[in-house]
Amino acid sequence: MSAAAGGAPAAAGRGSAKGGAGAGSAAAMRVLHVAAEVFPLVKTGGLADVVAALPPAQGDQGADVRLLLPGYPAVLDGVGPLRPVVDVGSCFGALRVRLLLGRMPSSGLPVYVVEAPYLYRRAGGPYQRVEGDEWPDNLQRFALLGWVGAHLAAGDADAQWSADIVHAHDWHAALACAHLADHPATPARAVFTVHNLAYQGLFPMHDWPTLQLATRHMSPAGLEYHGQLNFMKAGLRYADLVTTVSPSYAGEIATPEFGCGLDGVIRGRGPAVVGILNGIDTVVWDPATDQALAARYDSRRLEGKRECRRALQAELGLDVDEGALLVSVVSRVTPQKGLDLVLAALPVLLTEGVQFAIQGSGDSALEAALRMAQQTQPGRVQVRIGYDEARAHRMIAGADVIGVPSRFEPCGLTQMYGLRYGTLPVVRRVGGLRDTVTDLTPRTLADDSGTGFVFDAATPQAWTEAVRRAQALKHVPEDWHRAMRIAMAREHGWQQPARAYLAHYRAVADAPPAA
Ligand code: ADP
Ligand code: GLC
């Protein structure tokens, strides 16, 4: 890459030796986050929320943080004005690739954008067509992202900025770690975060030459995985540190049950795998200021929540029933999320006075089953297939309970949104759900530690029992309100996780290079 005119605004100079911002250095730690989505521009799930909130939280703590994103139309339109950093020319099948620099609309965070119209400028999702099938050139699209990430971090792309740490998120950005490991001259180090091990970025082995990686990586010790190329493995093998989004998930992915075939690779990294619990954006998700809601509230003034509940029932066409336990589910509709358990338990729970408000999209067979469920009792079950951010806020605020019955859950954000909105979570004891929700029992109610309802087995019966426990507690308003207030007081902002990541970056930057 050759740097062109028009680089970044004044940034700390590039460290001459290893890790210019290591321990004892006063210079700000320079961090490049590389990711495929960011809220509010492009979002398919919690990854976008994390990528929007973690970097500015690190900036608030004194780090010099930037973002690198693919140039989808929504990104090019959303982070302007853009100025050119470098002309890359033609690569990865794209005739014209440029690196541009803009800013995030809300935080003002500097954002590098890979402009490659042939690969990124198209209608549809970041990974899939509107019809739901994967883009056939995802290998090229995300190989380019990782390659640019490594070179930008190494100082090859922007004459005025380089990074101490490249922080790659999920398989889409993972190749940055492999390219950085191969880079002959950079002191930059790689941190790789696994948001979801179930999506690995698998491609045919014959596409190997496209990646432009050294041949030594084309083996089971590198990116090869049972005769295929596995992008996720590039992050797991070559990052200096691997993180996951909750401590429990960090332990789980080292086991065959949750390791998605990569548990051996995870175990092989030993202590280089750590779990750091996600935070939530407490500005975007704040019932006291949330403009999407019919009324605003906080833990001392809960009347607004009652109004939100009535408004939600009316908006969706549910019976406006004060006594019902109203359960919301806002979720991708995939086997991960356990919506089949909700469907299987529906007939029984409906006879017991429970109401359901469900919003999601994904698996078409499950979507169809959800639509059918609504037809049986529209006053008790309402389903919205699709993606609607504002309605998600109303569904979380207006419900008594937020259901997250996931089979596995690396972290999960909706249960934390529920806590903040006084909407008690009913969750499976797995991954980040286990780490964020404390089961309500007589003891945890008495000592003010209980915040929700936790169940173990991934069965409709276990889910049903947990919903029944919620319904029983709701019939004791004094206890219910006490639990709500405890849940709302839980601290889940990004300050602490941002600090934890920065401490790990420093340790990585200060460690001697791997042999
Ligand atoms: P995951 O990333 O596995 O989907 P998370 O709980 O981490 O799960 O994050 C999901 C995010 O996506 C949350 O911000 C949630 O509110 C949002 N979300 C999921 N489905 C929808 C939908 N259909 N409409 C609006 N928001 C949704
Ligand atoms: C993934 C996980 C989810 C996590 C999110 C953000 O999509 O499925 O559990 O909260 O990433 O880290």
Coordinates of C-alpha atoms and ligand atoms in Angstrom, one line a residue:
M1 CA 0.0 0.0 0.0
S2 CA 1.3 3.4 -0.7
A3 CA 0.0 6.3 1.4
A4 CA -1.6 9.2 -0.6
A5 CA -2.4 12.7 0.4
G6 CA -5.2 13.7 2.7
G7 CA -4.5 11.5 5.8
A8 CA -6.0 11.7 9.2
P9 CA -6.1 14.6 11.5
A10 CA -3.2 15.0 14.0
A11 CA -2.7 11.7 15.8
A12 CA 0.0 10.5 18.2
G13 CA 3.2 9.7 16.3
R14 CA 4.0 6.1 15.5
G15 CA 5.9 4.3 18.2
S16 CA 9.4 3.5 17.1
A17 CA 9.9 0.4 19.1
K18 CA 7.4 -2.3 20.0
G19 CA 4.1 -0.9 21.2
G20 CA 4.4 2.9 21.4
A21 CA 1.8 3.0 24.1
G22 CA 3.0 0.2 26.3
A23 CA 3.3 0.4 30.1
G24 CA 5.2 3.4 31.3
S25 CA 4.4 5.3 28.1
A26 CA 2.3 8.5 28.3
A27 CA 1.2 8.2 24.7
A28 CA -2.4 7.3 24.0
M29 CA -3.0 3.7 23.1
R30 CA -3.9 3.6 19.4
V31 CA -6.6 1.1 18.6
L32 CA -8.1 0.1 15.3
H33 CA -11.4 -1.8 15.5
V34 CA -12.2 -3.7 12.4
A35 CA -15.8 -4.9 12.0
A36 CA -18.5 -5.7 9.4
E37 CA -21.3 -3.8 11.1
V38 CA -22.0 -0.8 13.3
F39 CA -25.2 0.6 14.8
P40 CA -27.1 2.6 13.5
L41 CA -25.7 2.3 10.0
V42 CA -25.6 -1.4 9.4
K43 CA -26.9 -3.9 12.0
T44 CA -27.9 -7.5 12.0
G45 CA -27.4 -8.1 15.7
G46 CA -25.5 -7.3 18.9
L47 CA -22.2 -7.0 17.1
A48 CA -23.3 -3.7 15.7
D49 CA -24.3 -2.4 19.1
V50 CA -20.9 -3.4 20.6
V51 CA -18.9 -1.8 17.7
A52 CA -20.9 1.4 18.1
A53 CA -20.3 1.7 21.8
L54 CA -17.0 0.1 22.9
P55 CA -14.7 2.3 20.7
P56 CA -16.1 5.7 22.0
A57 CA -16.0 4.3 25.6
Q58 CA -12.3 3.6 25.1
G59 CA -11.9 7.1 23.6
D60 CA -13.4 8.6 26.7
Q61 CA -10.7 6.8 28.7
G62 CA -7.9 8.4 26.7
A63 CA -7.2 6.0 23.9
D64 CA -6.9 7.1 20.3
V65 CA -9.5 4.8 18.7
R66 CA -10.6 4.4 15.1
L67 CA -12.9 2.1 13.2
L68 CA -12.5 0.3 9.9
L69 CA -15.6 -0.7 8.0
P70 CA -16.6 -2.0 4.5
G71 CA -18.0 0.7 2.2
Y72 CA -21.6 -0.4 2.1
P73 CA -23.9 2.3 0.8
A74 CA -25.2 3.0 4.4
V75 CA -21.7 3.5 5.6
L76 CA -20.6 5.7 2.8
D77 CA -23.7 7.8 3.2
G78 CA -23.6 7.8 7.0
V79 CA -20.0 8.8 7.9
G80 CA -19.5 11.7 5.5
P81 CA -17.9 14.0 4.6
L82 CA -15.3 11.5 3.5
R83 CA -11.8 12.3 2.4
P84 CA -9.4 10.1 0.6
V85 CA -6.5 8.5 2.5
V86 CA -5.0 6.2 -0.1
D87 CA -5.7 4.7 -3.5
V88 CA -5.2 1.0 -3.3
G89 CA -5.9 0.2 -6.9
S90 CA -7.3 -3.1 -8.0
C91 CA -7.3 -6.1 -5.6
F92 CA -9.5 -9.0 -4.4
G93 CA -11.4 -8.9 -7.6
A94 CA -12.4 -5.2 -7.3
L95 CA -11.1 -2.8 -9.9
R96 CA -11.0 0.2 -7.8
V97 CA -10.3 0.2 -4.0
R98 CA -9.8 3.3 -2.0
L99 CA -9.4 4.0 1.7
L100 CA -11.5 7.0 2.9
L101 CA -11.8 8.7 6.3
G102 CA -15.0 10.0 7.9
R103 CA -16.6 10.2 11.3
M104 CA -19.3 8.3 13.1
P105 CA -22.4 10.5 13.2
S106 CA -23.1 10.2 16.9
S107 CA -19.7 9.8 18.6
G108 CA -17.5 11.7 16.1
L109 CA -15.2 8.7 16.2
P110 CA -12.9 8.6 13.1
V111 CA -13.9 5.9 10.7
Y112 CA -11.9 4.5 7.8
V113 CA -14.0 3.1 5.0
V114 CA -12.9 0.6 2.4
E115 CA -14.5 1.9 -0.7
A116 CA -14.8 -1.0 -3.2
P117 CA -18.0 -0.5 -5.2
Y118 CA -17.7 -3.8 -7.0
L119 CA -17.7 -5.7 -3.6
Y120 CA -19.8 -3.5 -1.3
R121 CA -22.0 -1.1 -3.1
R122 CA -25.2 -3.2 -3.5
A123 CA -28.7 -3.4 -1.9
G124 CA -29.2 -6.1 0.7
G125 CA -27.6 -7.1 4.0
P126 CA -23.9 -7.0 4.9
Y127 CA -23.6 -10.8 4.5
Q128 CA -26.7 -11.8 2.5
R129 CA -29.0 -10.9 -0.3
V130 CA -32.5 -9.7 0.5
E131 CA -33.7 -13.2 -0.3
G132 CA -31.5 -14.6 2.5
D133 CA -28.7 -16.4 0.7
E134 CA -25.0 -15.5 1.3
W135 CA -23.3 -13.2 -1.1
P136 CA -21.3 -15.5 -3.3
D137 CA -18.2 -13.3 -3.1
N138 CA -18.1 -13.0 0.8
L139 CA -14.6 -14.5 0.7
Q140 CA -13.3 -11.5 -1.4
R141 CA -15.4 -9.0 0.6
F142 CA -14.0 -9.9 4.0
A143 CA -10.5 -10.9 2.8
L144 CA -10.2 -7.4 1.6
L145 CA -11.4 -6.0 4.9
G146 CA -8.9 -8.0 6.9
W147 CA -6.0 -7.2 4.6
V148 CA -6.7 -3.5 4.7
G149 CA -7.0 -3.7 8.5
A150 CA -3.6 -5.2 8.9
H151 CA -1.9 -2.7 6.6
L152 CA -3.6 0.3 8.1
A153 CA -2.6 -0.8 11.6
A154 CA 0.9 -1.4 10.4
G155 CA 1.2 2.1 9.0
D156 CA 1.2 1.2 5.3
A157 CA -2.0 3.0 4.4
D158 CA -2.2 6.3 6.3
A159 CA 1.1 8.3 6.6
Q160 CA -0.3 10.0 9.7
W161 CA -1.8 7.1 11.7
S162 CA -1.0 3.6 12.6
A163 CA -2.2 1.4 15.5
D164 CA -0.7 -0.3 18.5
I165 CA -3.6 -2.7 18.5
V166 CA -5.8 -4.0 15.8
H167 CA -9.0 -5.3 17.4
A168 CA -10.8 -7.6 14.9
H169 CA -14.4 -8.6 15.5
D170 CA -15.7 -12.0 14.4
W171 CA -14.8 -13.9 11.3
H172 CA -15.4 -11.0 9.0
A173 CA -12.4 -9.2 10.3
A174 CA -10.3 -12.2 11.4
L175 CA -7.9 -12.2 8.4
A176 CA -6.4 -9.0 9.8
C177 CA -4.8 -11.2 12.5
A178 CA -3.1 -13.5 10.0
H179 CA -1.9 -10.6 7.8
L180 CA -0.5 -8.8 10.8
A181 CA 1.4 -12.0 12.0
D182 CA 3.0 -12.1 8.5
H183 CA 3.9 -8.4 8.4
P184 CA 7.6 -8.0 8.4
A185 CA 7.9 -4.7 10.1
T186 CA 5.0 -3.7 12.4
P187 CA 5.0 -3.6 16.2
A188 CA 1.2 -3.6 16.1
R189 CA -0.5 -6.5 17.9
A190 CA -3.8 -8.2 17.2
V191 CA -6.8 -8.8 19.6
F192 CA -9.6 -10.9 18.2
T193 CA -13.1 -11.0 19.7
V194 CA -15.4 -14.0 19.2
H195 CA -18.9 -12.7 19.3
N196 CA -20.4 -15.9 18.0
L197 CA -18.4 -19.0 17.2
A198 CA -21.3 -20.6 15.3
Y199 CA -20.6 -18.3 12.3
Q200 CA -17.0 -19.1 11.1
G201 CA -16.7 -17.9 7.5
L202 CA -16.1 -21.2 5.7
F203 CA -15.0 -21.2 2.0
P204 CA -13.6 -23.7 -0.5
M205 CA -10.0 -24.4 -0.2
H206 CA -9.4 -23.7 -3.9
D207 CA -10.0 -20.0 -3.1
W208 CA -6.8 -20.0 -1.0
P209 CA -4.7 -17.9 -3.5
T210 CA -7.1 -15.1 -3.3
L211 CA -6.3 -14.5 0.4
Q212 CA -2.7 -13.5 -0.4
L213 CA -1.4 -15.2 2.7
A214 CA 1.9 -17.1 3.1
T215 CA 1.6 -20.8 2.2
R216 CA 2.5 -21.9 5.7
H217 CA -0.9 -20.9 6.9
M218 CA -2.6 -23.3 4.5
S219 CA -2.6 -26.2 7.0
P220 CA -4.6 -27.5 9.9
A221 CA -2.3 -25.5 12.1
G222 CA -3.4 -22.4 10.2
L223 CA -6.7 -21.7 8.4
E224 CA -7.5 -25.1 7.0
Y225 CA -10.5 -26.8 8.6
H226 CA -11.5 -30.2 7.3
G227 CA -10.6 -29.3 3.8
Q228 CA -12.1 -25.9 3.8
L229 CA -10.8 -22.4 4.6
N230 CA -12.0 -21.1 8.0
F231 CA -11.7 -17.3 8.5
M232 CA -12.6 -17.6 12.2
K233 CA -9.5 -19.8 12.7
A234 CA -7.3 -16.9 11.4
G235 CA -8.4 -14.9 14.5
L236 CA -8.2 -17.8 16.9
R237 CA -4.7 -18.9 15.8
Y238 CA -2.9 -15.7 15.0
A239 CA -4.3 -13.0 17.4
D240 CA -2.1 -12.2 20.4
L241 CA -5.2 -12.3 22.5
V242 CA -8.6 -13.9 21.9
T243 CA -11.5 -12.5 23.8
T244 CA -15.1 -13.6 24.0
V245 CA -18.1 -11.5 25.1
S246 CA -18.7 -13.1 28.5
P247 CA -16.7 -15.1 31.0
S248 CA -19.1 -18.1 30.8
Y249 CA -18.9 -18.3 27.0
A250 CA -15.1 -18.2 27.3
G251 CA -15.3 -21.4 29.3
E252 CA -18.0 -23.0 27.2
I253 CA -16.3 -22.7 23.8
A254 CA -13.4 -24.8 25.1
T255 CA -15.8 -27.7 25.3
P256 CA -17.1 -29.9 22.5
E257 CA -20.7 -29.0 23.3
F258 CA -20.2 -25.3 22.6
G259 CA -17.0 -25.3 20.6
C260 CA -18.6 -25.6 17.1
G261 CA -15.7 -27.9 16.1
L262 CA -13.1 -25.3 17.2
D263 CA -12.9 -26.2 20.9
G264 CA -9.5 -27.9 20.4
V265 CA -8.2 -24.7 18.8
I266 CA -9.6 -22.7 21.8
R267 CA -8.1 -25.0 24.3
G268 CA -4.8 -24.7 22.5
R269 CA -4.7 -21.0 23.2
G270 CA -4.8 -21.6 26.9
P271 CA -4.8 -18.4 29.0
A272 CA -4.7 -16.3 25.8
V273 CA -8.6 -16.7 25.7
V274 CA -10.4 -14.4 28.1
G275 CA -14.1 -13.4 28.6
I276 CA -15.0 -9.8 29.0
L277 CA -18.7 -9.1 29.5
N278 CA -20.3 -6.7 27.0
G279 CA -21.9 -3.5 28.2
I280 CA -24.9 -1.8 26.8
D281 CA -25.2 1.8 25.5
T282 CA -26.9 3.5 28.4
V283 CA -27.7 6.6 26.3
V284 CA -29.5 4.7 23.5
W285 CA -31.2 2.4 26.0
D286 CA -32.5 4.7 28.7
P287 CA -36.2 4.5 29.7
A288 CA -35.9 8.0 31.2
T289 CA -35.2 9.6 27.9
D290 CA -36.2 7.1 25.2
Q291 CA -38.1 8.9 22.5
A292 CA -39.4 5.7 21.0
L293 CA -41.7 5.1 24.0
A294 CA -45.2 6.3 24.7
A295 CA -44.0 7.6 28.1
R296 CA -40.7 7.8 29.9
Y297 CA -39.9 6.4 33.4
D298 CA -37.3 5.5 35.8
S299 CA -37.1 3.3 38.9
R300 CA -38.7 6.0 41.1
R301 CA -41.5 6.8 38.7
L302 CA -42.8 3.6 37.3
E303 CA -46.2 5.0 36.1
G304 CA -44.7 5.6 32.7
K305 CA -43.9 1.9 32.3
R306 CA -47.6 1.1 32.9
E307 CA -48.4 3.5 30.1
C308 CA -45.9 1.9 27.8
R309 CA -47.5 -1.5 28.6
R310 CA -51.0 -0.3 27.7
A311 CA -49.7 1.5 24.6
L312 CA -47.8 -1.6 23.4
Q313 CA -50.9 -3.8 23.8
A314 CA -52.9 -1.3 21.8
E315 CA -50.3 -0.8 19.2
L316 CA -49.9 -4.6 18.5
G317 CA -53.6 -5.4 18.8
L318 CA -53.3 -7.4 22.0
D319 CA -56.1 -7.4 24.6
V320 CA -55.5 -4.5 26.9
D321 CA -55.3 -6.7 29.9
E322 CA -53.8 -5.4 33.2
G323 CA -53.6 -8.8 34.8
A324 CA -51.8 -10.8 32.1
L325 CA -48.1 -11.5 32.3
L326 CA -46.9 -9.8 29.0
V327 CA -43.8 -11.6 27.6
S328 CA -41.7 -9.9 24.9
V329 CA -39.2 -11.6 22.7
V330 CA -37.0 -9.5 20.4
S331 CA -34.6 -11.7 18.5
R332 CA -33.0 -13.1 15.4
V333 CA -35.1 -16.1 14.5
T334 CA -32.5 -18.9 14.4
P335 CA -32.1 -22.2 16.2
Q336 CA -29.6 -20.5 18.6
K337 CA -32.3 -18.4 20.1
G338 CA -34.7 -21.1 21.2
L339 CA -37.9 -19.7 19.7
D340 CA -39.0 -23.3 19.0
L341 CA -39.3 -23.7 22.8
V342 CA -41.5 -20.6 23.0
L343 CA -43.7 -22.0 20.2
A344 CA -44.0 -25.4 21.8
A345 CA -44.9 -24.0 25.2
L346 CA -47.4 -21.4 23.7
P347 CA -50.6 -23.5 23.8
V348 CA -50.2 -24.2 27.6
L349 CA -49.1 -20.7 28.6
L350 CA -51.9 -19.1 26.7
T351 CA -54.5 -21.0 28.7
E352 CA -52.8 -19.7 31.8
G353 CA -53.3 -16.0 31.0
V354 CA -49.8 -15.2 29.5
Q355 CA -49.6 -12.8 26.6
F356 CA -46.8 -12.7 24.0
A357 CA -45.3 -10.0 21.8
I358 CA -42.6 -11.4 19.5
Q359 CA -40.5 -9.6 17.0
G360 CA -37.8 -11.1 14.8
S361 CA -36.6 -12.3 11.5
G362 CA -34.5 -15.1 10.1
D363 CA -35.3 -18.8 9.6
S364 CA -38.3 -18.9 7.2
A365 CA -39.9 -22.1 8.7
L366 CA -39.7 -20.6 12.2
E367 CA -41.1 -17.3 10.9
A368 CA -44.0 -19.1 9.3
A369 CA -44.7 -21.0 12.6
L370 CA -44.7 -17.8 14.5
R371 CA -47.1 -16.2 12.1
M372 CA -49.5 -19.2 12.5
A373 CA -49.3 -18.9 16.3
Q374 CA -50.6 -15.4 16.0
Q375 CA -53.6 -16.5 14.0
T376 CA -54.8 -18.8 16.8
Q377 CA -55.3 -16.1 19.4
P378 CA -54.4 -12.6 18.1
G379 CA -55.5 -11.0 21.4
R380 CA -53.0 -13.0 23.3
V381 CA -50.1 -13.4 20.8
Q382 CA -48.8 -10.8 18.3
V383 CA -45.9 -11.4 16.1
R384 CA -44.0 -8.9 14.0
I385 CA -41.7 -10.5 11.4
G386 CA -39.0 -8.0 10.4
Y387 CA -36.5 -5.6 11.9
D388 CA -37.8 -2.5 13.7
E389 CA -35.4 -0.7 16.1
A390 CA -38.0 1.7 17.6
R391 CA -40.6 -1.1 18.1
A392 CA -37.9 -3.2 19.8
H393 CA -37.6 -0.4 22.4
R394 CA -41.4 -0.3 22.9
M395 CA -41.6 -4.1 23.1
I396 CA -38.9 -4.2 25.8
A397 CA -40.3 -1.2 27.7
G398 CA -43.9 -2.3 27.5
A399 CA -43.5 -6.0 28.6
D400 CA -43.4 -7.4 32.1
V401 CA -40.8 -10.0 31.1
I402 CA -38.2 -10.3 28.3
G403 CA -37.7 -13.9 27.2
V404 CA -34.3 -15.1 26.0
P405 CA -34.5 -18.9 26.0
S406 CA -31.3 -19.4 23.9
R407 CA -29.6 -22.7 23.4
F408 CA -26.3 -20.8 23.5
E409 CA -25.7 -17.1 24.0
P410 CA -22.2 -15.6 23.8
C411 CA -23.4 -12.6 25.7
G412 CA -26.9 -11.4 24.8
L413 CA -27.9 -7.8 25.0
T414 CA -31.7 -7.8 25.1
Q415 CA -31.7 -9.3 28.7
M416 CA -29.5 -6.3 29.8
Y417 CA -31.9 -3.9 28.0
G418 CA -34.7 -5.7 29.9
L419 CA -32.9 -5.2 33.2
R420 CA -32.4 -1.5 32.5
Y421 CA -36.1 -1.1 31.5
G422 CA -37.4 -3.0 34.6
T423 CA -38.6 -5.8 32.3
L424 CA -37.4 -8.9 34.2
P425 CA -35.6 -11.4 32.0
V426 CA -36.5 -15.1 31.7
V427 CA -33.3 -16.7 30.4
R428 CA -31.6 -20.0 30.0
R429 CA -28.5 -20.5 32.3
V430 CA -26.0 -20.3 29.5
G431 CA -23.2 -18.0 28.4
G432 CA -23.7 -14.3 29.0
L433 CA -27.3 -14.9 30.2
R434 CA -25.8 -16.8 33.2
D435 CA -23.4 -13.9 33.8
T436 CA -26.0 -11.1 33.7
V437 CA -29.2 -12.5 35.3
T438 CA -29.5 -13.7 38.9
D439 CA -32.3 -16.1 39.6
L440 CA -35.1 -14.8 41.8
T441 CA -35.5 -17.1 44.8
P442 CA -36.8 -16.2 48.3
R443 CA -33.1 -15.7 49.3
T444 CA -32.1 -13.5 46.3
L445 CA -35.3 -11.5 46.7
A446 CA -34.6 -10.9 50.4
D447 CA -30.9 -10.0 49.8
D448 CA -31.7 -7.8 46.8
S449 CA -29.6 -9.8 44.4
G450 CA -32.3 -11.5 42.2
T451 CA -33.0 -9.9 38.9
G452 CA -34.9 -12.5 36.7
F453 CA -35.8 -16.1 36.2
V454 CA -33.2 -18.6 35.1
F455 CA -33.8 -22.1 33.8
D456 CA -31.5 -24.9 32.9
A457 CA -32.9 -27.5 30.4
A458 CA -33.5 -26.4 26.8
T459 CA -37.0 -27.8 26.9
P460 CA -40.5 -26.2 26.6
Q461 CA -41.2 -27.5 30.1
A462 CA -38.3 -25.7 31.7
W463 CA -39.2 -22.5 29.9
T464 CA -42.8 -22.9 30.9
E465 CA -41.9 -23.4 34.6
A466 CA -39.7 -20.2 34.5
V467 CA -42.5 -18.2 32.9
R468 CA -44.9 -19.5 35.6
R469 CA -42.5 -18.4 38.3
A470 CA -42.5 -14.9 36.8
Q471 CA -46.3 -14.9 36.7
A472 CA -46.5 -16.0 40.3
L473 CA -44.2 -13.2 41.4
K474 CA -46.1 -10.7 39.4
H475 CA -49.1 -11.5 41.6
V476 CA -47.1 -10.2 44.6
P477 CA -46.8 -6.6 43.5
E478 CA -44.6 -5.6 46.4
D479 CA -42.0 -8.3 45.5
W480 CA -42.3 -7.6 41.8
H481 CA -41.6 -3.9 42.1
R482 CA -38.7 -4.6 44.4
A483 CA -37.2 -6.9 41.9
M484 CA -37.8 -4.4 39.1
R485 CA -36.0 -1.7 41.0
I486 CA -33.0 -4.0 41.8
A487 CA -32.8 -4.9 38.1
M488 CA -32.9 -1.3 37.0
A489 CA -30.1 -0.4 39.4
R490 CA -27.7 -2.9 37.9
E491 CA -24.8 -1.2 36.2
H492 CA -24.2 -2.5 32.7
G493 CA -22.5 0.5 31.0
W494 CA -19.4 0.2 28.8
Q495 CA -17.0 2.0 31.2
Q496 CA -15.8 -1.2 33.0
P497 CA -15.5 -3.4 29.9
A498 CA -13.7 -0.6 28.0
R499 CA -11.2 -0.4 30.9
A500 CA -10.8 -4.1 30.9
Y501 CA -10.0 -4.2 27.2
L502 CA -7.5 -1.4 27.5
A503 CA -5.7 -3.2 30.3
H504 CA -5.5 -6.3 28.1
Y505 CA -4.2 -4.3 25.2
R506 CA -1.5 -2.9 27.3
A507 CA -0.5 -6.3 28.5
V508 CA -0.4 -7.6 24.9
A509 CA 1.6 -4.6 23.7
D510 CA 4.1 -5.0 26.5
A511 CA 4.6 -8.8 26.1
P512 CA 7.6 -9.9 24.1
P513 CA 6.8 -10.9 20.5
A514 CA 5.9 -14.6 20.0
A515 CA 8.8 -16.7 18.9
Ligands
ADP1 P1 -27.5 -11.5 18.6 O1 -26.3 -10.5 18.4 O2 -27.1 -12.9 18.8 O3 -28.6 -11.3 17.7 P2 -27.9 -9.8 21.0 O4 -28.8 -10.0 22.1 O5 -26.5 -9.6 21.4 O6 -28.1 -11.1 20.1 O7 -28.2 -8.5 20.1 C1 -29.4 -8.4 19.4 C2 -29.6 -7.0 19.0 O8 -30.4 -6.9 17.9 C3 -30.3 -6.2 20.1 O9 -29.9 -4.9 20.0 C4 -31.8 -6.4 19.7 O10 -32.6 -5.4 20.2 C5 -31.7 -6.4 18.2 N1 -32.7 -7.1 17.5 C6 -32.7 -8.4 17.2 N2 -33.8 -8.7 16.4 C7 -34.4 -7.5 16.2 C8 -35.6 -7.1 15.5 N3 -36.3 -8.0 14.8 N4 -35.9 -5.8 15.4 C9 -35.2 -4.9 16.1 N5 -34.1 -5.2 16.8 C10 -33.7 -6.5 16.9
GLC2 C1 -23.3 -12.2 19.0 C2 -23.9 -13.1 20.0 C3 -24.6 -12.3 21.2 C4 -23.7 -11.1 21.6 C5 -23.4 -10.3 20.4 C6 -22.5 -9.1 20.7 O1 -24.2 -11.9 17.9 O2 -24.8 -14.0 19.5 O3 -24.8 -13.2 22.3 O4 -24.4 -10.4 22.6 O5 -22.7 -11.0 19.4 O6 -21.3 -9.4 21.3

